[in-house]
CSV table of C-alpha atoms and ligand atoms in Angstrom, one decimal:
chain,number,residue,atom,x,y,z
A,865,MET,CA,69.4,14.5,13.6
A,866,GLN,CA,69.6,12.3,16.6
A,867,GLY,CA,72.6,10.2,17.4
A,868,ARG,CA,75.6,9.3,19.5
A,869,PRO,CA,78.9,11.2,19.2
A,870,GLN,CA,81.3,9.3,16.9
A,871,ASP,CA,84.3,11.0,18.5
A,872,PRO,CA,86.9,8.3,18.8
A,873,ALA,CA,88.8,10.0,21.6
A,874,SER,CA,87.4,8.3,24.7
A,875,HIS,CA,89.0,10.8,27.0
A,876,ARG,CA,86.8,13.5,25.5
A,877,ARG,CA,83.6,11.5,26.3
A,878,GLN,CA,84.8,11.0,29.8
A,879,ARG,CA,85.4,14.7,30.2
A,880,VAL,CA,82.0,15.5,28.8
A,881,SER,CA,80.1,13.0,30.9
A,882,GLY,CA,82.0,13.6,34.2
A,883,LYS,CA,82.1,17.3,33.3
A,884,LYS,CA,83.9,19.8,35.3
A,885,THR,CA,84.0,22.2,32.4
A,886,MET,CA,81.6,22.9,29.6
A,887,LYS,CA,83.0,24.9,26.8
A,888,ILE,CA,80.9,26.5,24.1
A,889,LEU,CA,82.4,27.6,20.8
A,890,VAL,CA,80.5,30.3,18.8
A,891,PRO,CA,81.5,31.0,15.2
A,892,VAL,CA,80.6,34.6,14.3
A,893,LYS,CA,80.8,36.1,10.9
A,894,ARG,CA,81.4,39.7,9.9
A,895,VAL,CA,78.8,40.7,7.3
A,896,VAL,CA,77.3,43.8,5.8
A,897,ASP,CA,74.9,45.3,8.4
A,898,TYR,CA,71.4,44.0,8.0
A,899,ASN,CA,70.0,47.5,7.7
A,900,ILE,CA,71.9,48.2,4.6
A,901,LYS,CA,70.5,47.5,1.1
A,902,VAL,CA,73.3,46.0,-0.8
A,903,ARG,CA,73.9,46.5,-4.6
A,904,PRO,CA,75.5,44.2,-7.1
A,905,LYS,CA,78.9,45.2,-8.4
A,906,ALA,CA,78.9,46.8,-11.9
A,907,ASP,CA,80.4,43.6,-13.3
A,908,GLY,CA,77.9,41.3,-11.6
A,909,THR,CA,80.6,39.3,-9.8
A,910,GLY,CA,79.3,39.9,-6.3
A,911,VAL,CA,77.9,42.7,-4.1
A,912,GLU,CA,79.5,46.0,-3.4
A,913,THR,CA,80.9,46.0,0.2
A,914,ALA,CA,83.4,48.9,0.0
A,915,GLY,CA,82.6,51.6,2.6
A,916,LEU,CA,79.5,49.8,4.0
A,917,LYS,CA,78.8,49.4,7.7
A,918,MET,CA,79.8,45.8,8.7
A,919,SER,CA,78.3,44.0,11.8
A,920,MET,CA,78.0,40.6,13.3
A,921,ASN,CA,75.7,38.3,11.4
A,922,PRO,CA,72.4,38.6,13.3
A,923,PHE,CA,71.9,34.9,13.8
A,924,ASP,CA,75.4,34.8,15.3
A,925,GLU,CA,74.4,37.4,17.9
A,926,ILE,CA,71.6,35.0,18.8
A,927,ALA,CA,74.1,32.1,19.0
A,928,VAL,CA,76.4,34.2,21.3
A,929,GLU,CA,73.4,35.2,23.5
A,930,GLU,CA,72.4,31.6,23.9
A,931,ALA,CA,75.9,30.5,24.9
A,932,LEU,CA,76.0,33.3,27.4
A,933,ARG,CA,72.7,32.4,28.9
A,934,LEU,CA,73.8,28.7,29.2
A,935,ARG,CA,76.9,30.0,31.0
A,936,GLU,CA,74.9,32.3,33.3
A,937,LYS,CA,72.6,29.4,34.2
A,938,GLY,CA,75.6,27.4,35.2
A,939,ALA,CA,75.2,24.9,32.3
A,940,ALA,CA,78.4,26.1,30.6
A,941,THR,CA,81.7,27.4,32.0
A,942,GLU,CA,83.4,29.1,29.0
A,943,VAL,CA,82.3,30.8,25.8
A,944,VAL,CA,84.8,31.2,23.0
A,945,ALA,CA,84.0,33.2,19.9
A,946,VAL,CA,85.8,32.5,16.6
A,947,SER,CA,85.7,34.3,13.3
A,948,ILE,CA,87.3,33.5,10.0
A,949,GLY,CA,88.1,36.3,7.6
A,950,VAL,CA,90.0,39.5,7.2
A,951,GLN,CA,91.8,41.4,10.0
A,952,GLN,CA,88.7,43.6,10.5
A,953,ALA,CA,86.8,40.6,11.7
A,954,GLN,CA,88.4,41.3,15.0
A,955,ASP,CA,85.9,44.0,15.5
A,956,THR,CA,83.1,41.4,15.3
A,957,LEU,CA,85.0,39.3,17.9
A,958,ARG,CA,85.3,42.3,20.2
A,959,THR,CA,81.6,42.7,20.0
A,960,ALA,CA,81.1,39.1,21.0
A,961,MET,CA,83.4,39.7,23.9
A,962,ALA,CA,81.6,42.9,24.8
A,963,MET,CA,78.4,40.9,24.9
A,964,GLY,CA,80.2,38.5,27.4
A,965,ALA,CA,82.3,35.9,25.5
A,966,ASP,CA,85.4,35.1,27.6
A,967,ARG,CA,87.9,35.1,24.7
A,968,ALA,CA,88.2,35.0,21.0
A,969,ILE,CA,90.1,33.4,18.1
A,970,LEU,CA,90.6,35.1,14.7
A,971,VAL,CA,91.6,32.9,11.8
A,972,LEU,CA,92.9,35.1,9.1
A,973,THR,CA,92.1,34.5,5.4
A,974,GLU,CA,92.6,36.8,2.5
A,975,GLU,CA,89.0,36.8,1.4
A,976,SER,CA,85.7,35.5,2.8
A,977,PRO,CA,85.9,31.7,2.5
A,978,GLU,CA,83.0,29.5,1.3
A,979,PRO,CA,81.2,27.3,3.8
A,980,LEU,CA,83.2,24.1,3.2
A,981,ALA,CA,86.4,26.0,3.9
A,982,VAL,CA,84.9,27.6,7.0
A,983,ALA,CA,83.7,24.2,8.2
A,984,LYS,CA,87.2,22.7,7.7
A,985,ILE,CA,88.8,25.6,9.6
A,986,LEU,CA,86.2,25.3,12.4
A,987,LYS,CA,86.9,21.5,12.6
A,988,ALA,CA,90.6,22.3,13.1
A,989,ILE,CA,89.7,24.8,15.8
A,990,VAL,CA,87.3,22.3,17.5
A,991,GLU,CA,90.2,19.8,17.5
A,992,ARG,CA,92.4,22.4,19.3
A,993,GLU,CA,89.8,23.7,21.7
A,994,THR,CA,87.7,20.5,22.3
A,995,PRO,CA,84.4,22.3,23.0
A,996,ASP,CA,81.4,20.4,24.2
A,997,LEU,CA,79.0,22.4,22.1
A,998,VAL,CA,79.3,24.6,19.0
A,999,ILE,CA,76.5,27.1,18.4
A,1000,LEU,CA,76.5,28.7,15.0
A,1001,GLY,CA,73.9,30.9,13.3
A,1002,LYS,CA,71.5,29.1,11.1
A,1003,GLN,CA,72.8,31.2,8.2
A,1004,ALA,CA,74.9,34.1,7.3
A,1005,ILE,CA,72.7,36.9,5.8
A,1006,ASP,CA,75.3,37.9,3.2
A,1007,ASP,CA,75.2,34.8,1.0
A,1008,ASP,CA,72.4,32.8,2.7
A,1009,MET,CA,74.3,29.5,2.5
A,1010,ASN,CA,72.7,27.8,5.5
A,1011,ALA,CA,75.4,25.1,5.2
A,1012,THR,CA,78.4,25.7,7.6
A,1013,GLY,CA,76.8,24.1,10.8
A,1014,GLN,CA,75.6,21.1,8.9
A,1015,MET,CA,79.0,20.6,7.1
A,1016,LEU,CA,80.9,21.0,10.4
A,1017,ALA,CA,78.6,18.3,12.0
A,1018,GLY,CA,79.3,16.0,9.0
A,1019,LEU,CA,83.1,16.6,9.1
A,1020,LEU,CA,83.3,15.9,12.9
A,1021,GLY,CA,80.7,13.1,12.9
A,1022,TRP,CA,78.8,14.9,15.6
A,1023,PRO,CA,75.0,15.1,16.0
A,1024,GLN,CA,73.3,18.3,15.1
A,1025,GLY,CA,70.2,20.3,16.2
A,1026,THR,CA,69.6,22.9,13.5
A,1027,PHE,CA,67.2,25.8,13.4
A,1028,ALA,CA,67.0,25.8,17.2
A,1029,SER,CA,64.3,27.8,19.0
A,1030,LYS,CA,65.2,26.3,22.5
A,1031,VAL,CA,68.3,24.6,23.9
A,1032,GLU,CA,68.6,22.8,27.2
A,1033,LEU,CA,71.7,21.0,28.4
A,1034,ALA,CA,71.5,18.1,30.9
A,1035,ASP,CA,73.4,14.8,31.6
A,1036,GLY,CA,75.8,15.1,28.7
A,1037,ARG,CA,73.0,15.7,26.2
A,1038,ALA,CA,71.3,18.7,24.5
A,1039,GLU,CA,67.6,18.9,24.0
A,1040,VAL,CA,66.9,21.1,21.1
A,1041,ALA,CA,63.5,22.4,19.9
A,1042,ARG,CA,63.8,22.9,16.1
A,1043,GLU,CA,61.7,25.2,14.0
A,1044,VAL,CA,60.2,23.0,11.3
A,1045,ASP,CA,57.4,23.8,8.8
A,1046,GLY,CA,54.2,24.2,10.7
A,1047,GLY,CA,55.6,23.4,14.1
A,1048,THR,CA,58.4,22.4,16.4
A,1049,GLU,CA,60.4,19.2,16.5
A,1050,VAL,CA,62.3,18.3,19.7
A,1051,VAL,CA,65.5,16.3,19.4
A,1052,SER,CA,67.8,15.0,22.1
A,1053,ILE,CA,71.4,14.8,21.0
A,1054,ALA,CA,74.5,13.6,22.8
A,1055,LEU,CA,77.3,16.1,23.4
A,1056,PRO,CA,79.6,17.1,21.9
A,1057,ALA,CA,77.2,18.4,19.3
A,1058,ILE,CA,76.4,21.2,16.9
A,1059,VAL,CA,73.5,23.6,17.3
A,1060,THR,CA,72.4,26.3,14.8
A,1061,ALA,CA,70.4,29.2,16.1
A,1062,ASP,CA,67.1,30.3,14.6
A,1063,LEU,CA,65.4,33.7,15.0
A,1064,ARG,CA,63.1,32.8,17.9
A,1065,LEU,CA,65.8,31.3,20.2
A,1066,ASN,CA,66.3,34.5,22.1
A,1067,GLU,CA,66.7,38.3,21.9
A,1068,PRO,CA,70.4,39.2,22.0
A,1069,ARG,CA,71.6,41.7,24.6
A,1070,TYR,CA,73.3,45.0,23.7
A,1071,ALA,CA,76.8,45.4,24.8
A,1072,SER,CA,77.1,48.1,27.5
A,1073,LEU,CA,79.8,50.8,27.3
A,1074,PRO,CA,81.7,49.4,30.3
A,1075,ASN,CA,81.6,45.9,28.7
A,1076,ILE,CA,82.8,47.3,25.4
A,1077,MET,CA,85.8,48.8,27.3
A,1078,LYS,CA,86.4,45.5,29.2
A,1079,ALA,CA,86.3,43.5,26.0
A,1080,LYS,CA,89.3,45.4,24.7
A,1081,LYS,CA,91.4,43.6,27.4
A,1082,LYS,CA,90.0,40.1,26.8
A,1083,PRO,CA,92.3,37.7,25.0
A,1084,LEU,CA,92.1,37.5,21.2
A,1085,GLU,CA,94.4,35.0,19.5
A,1086,THR,CA,95.2,35.3,15.8
A,1087,LEU,CA,96.0,32.4,13.6
A,1088,GLN,CA,96.6,32.0,9.9
A,1089,ALA,CA,94.3,29.6,8.0
A,1090,SER,CA,97.4,28.1,6.4
A,1091,ASP,CA,98.8,27.3,9.9
A,1092,LEU,CA,95.9,25.0,10.4
A,1093,GLY,CA,96.8,23.0,7.3
A,1094,VAL,CA,93.4,23.5,5.7
A,1095,ASP,CA,92.9,23.8,2.0
A,1096,THR,CA,90.6,26.8,1.5
A,1097,THR,CA,90.7,26.7,-2.3
A,1098,ARG,CA,87.3,27.9,-3.6
A,1099,ARG,CA,85.1,25.2,-5.2
A,1100,LEU,CA,82.1,27.4,-5.8
A,1101,THR,CA,82.1,29.9,-8.7
A,1102,VAL,CA,79.7,32.8,-8.6
A,1103,VAL,CA,78.3,33.0,-12.1
A,1104,SER,CA,76.4,36.3,-11.7
A,1105,VAL,CA,74.7,38.5,-9.1
A,1106,ALA,CA,71.8,40.6,-10.1
A,1107,GLU,CA,69.0,42.7,-8.6
A,1108,PRO,CA,65.6,41.2,-8.6
A,1109,PRO,CA,63.4,42.5,-11.5
A,1110,ALA,CA,61.8,45.8,-10.6
A,1111,ARG,CA,58.1,45.4,-9.7
A,1112,LYS,CA,55.6,46.9,-12.1
A,1113,ALA,CA,53.6,49.8,-10.7
A,1114,GLY,CA,50.1,48.8,-9.4
A,1115,VAL,CA,46.8,50.3,-10.8
A,1116,LYS,CA,43.7,51.5,-8.9
A,1117,VAL,CA,40.5,50.0,-10.1
A,1118,GLY,CA,37.2,51.9,-9.9
A,1119,SER,CA,34.8,49.1,-9.1
A,1120,VAL,CA,34.5,45.5,-8.2
A,1121,GLU,CA,33.3,44.8,-11.8
A,1122,GLU,CA,36.4,46.3,-13.2
A,1123,LEU,CA,38.6,44.3,-10.8
A,1124,VAL,CA,36.9,41.1,-11.9
A,1125,GLU,CA,37.2,42.0,-15.5
A,1126,LYS,CA,40.9,42.7,-15.1
A,1127,LEU,CA,41.5,39.5,-13.2
A,1128,ARG,CA,39.7,37.5,-15.8
A,1129,ASN,CA,41.0,39.1,-19.0
A,1130,GLU,CA,44.3,40.7,-18.2
A,1131,ALA,CA,45.8,38.7,-15.3
A,1132,LYS,CA,43.9,35.6,-16.5
A,1133,VAL,CA,43.8,34.2,-12.9
A,1134,ILE,CA,40.1,33.6,-12.6
B,886,AMP,P1,76.4,30.0,6.3
B,886,AMP,O1,76.4,28.5,6.1
B,886,AMP,O2,77.4,30.7,5.5
B,886,AMP,O3,75.0,30.5,6.0
B,886,AMP,O4,76.7,30.4,7.8
B,886,AMP,C1,76.1,29.7,8.9
B,886,AMP,C2,76.9,30.0,10.2
B,886,AMP,O5,78.2,29.6,10.1
B,886,AMP,C3,77.0,31.5,10.5
B,886,AMP,O6,75.8,32.0,11.1
B,886,AMP,C4,78.2,31.5,11.4
B,886,AMP,O7,77.8,31.1,12.7
B,886,AMP,C5,79.1,30.5,10.8
B,886,AMP,N1,80.0,31.1,9.8
B,886,AMP,C6,79.9,31.1,8.5
B,886,AMP,N2,81.0,31.8,7.9
B,886,AMP,C7,81.8,32.1,9.0
B,886,AMP,C8,83.0,32.8,9.1
B,886,AMP,N3,83.7,33.3,8.0
B,886,AMP,N4,83.5,33.0,10.3
B,886,AMP,C9,82.9,32.6,11.4
B,886,AMP,N5,81.7,31.9,11.4
B,886,AMP,C10,81.2,31.7,10.2
């Protein structure tokens, strides 16, 4: 989407255009580690997470990396990570700070909120922090919603560059190359704006041990979702969660003739 910011606060536009500072907010979600094969709960109400290794959502690592690279290039001055969830999400924020984020905000909720609630909470954080750019992951790998960035852009009335494979900032605008079917689309959007990170945007760095130690001393502010005056009541109901049907075993055929016969008479595809 291309467009002008509809932010009514003119002082914000002045700050962005005559910019001395350029703050990037990066929302990071704590999810089951991508190497782990999850299993549905016995009652089918969700997936089993107890005792599983949790990590930062991989697309959010890419979002953090991009924000850090923009800061290292001098295009940004501060990178703030924010996570919404249970107390343990602070580990995810420490990881973001070990990668290089300057500080972090944890918004505590009792359970993992759905995208609309996350977007509303992020809107409240954006209003407090007034970032020039928010870089989210394109989707969280736990529930594959691919919705939060778009909802946040809608709630704020900000332009968005989703599925980004390249981001450049200049003259109060972001040029975003977007991964679309069969190619790339380049959009130019006015800041402040929303970007969501796709897989090919970059390869995130690993946090070094000294940086992990340093991250323990970086500021982490904790807020309650209720303090932000946001209604996080769930509107989505999960009806059921089930494993995909098991694949049938394959068969080996002895000849091309047999293969053709099976394709014609059993599979009925030719
Ligand atoms: P989703 O719309 O749930 O697929 O998530 C898209 C992106 O929104 C993620 O990659 C994160 O950047 C952000 N996000 C979603 N949920 C949270 C959360 N609970 N805390 C922080 N960021 C989140």
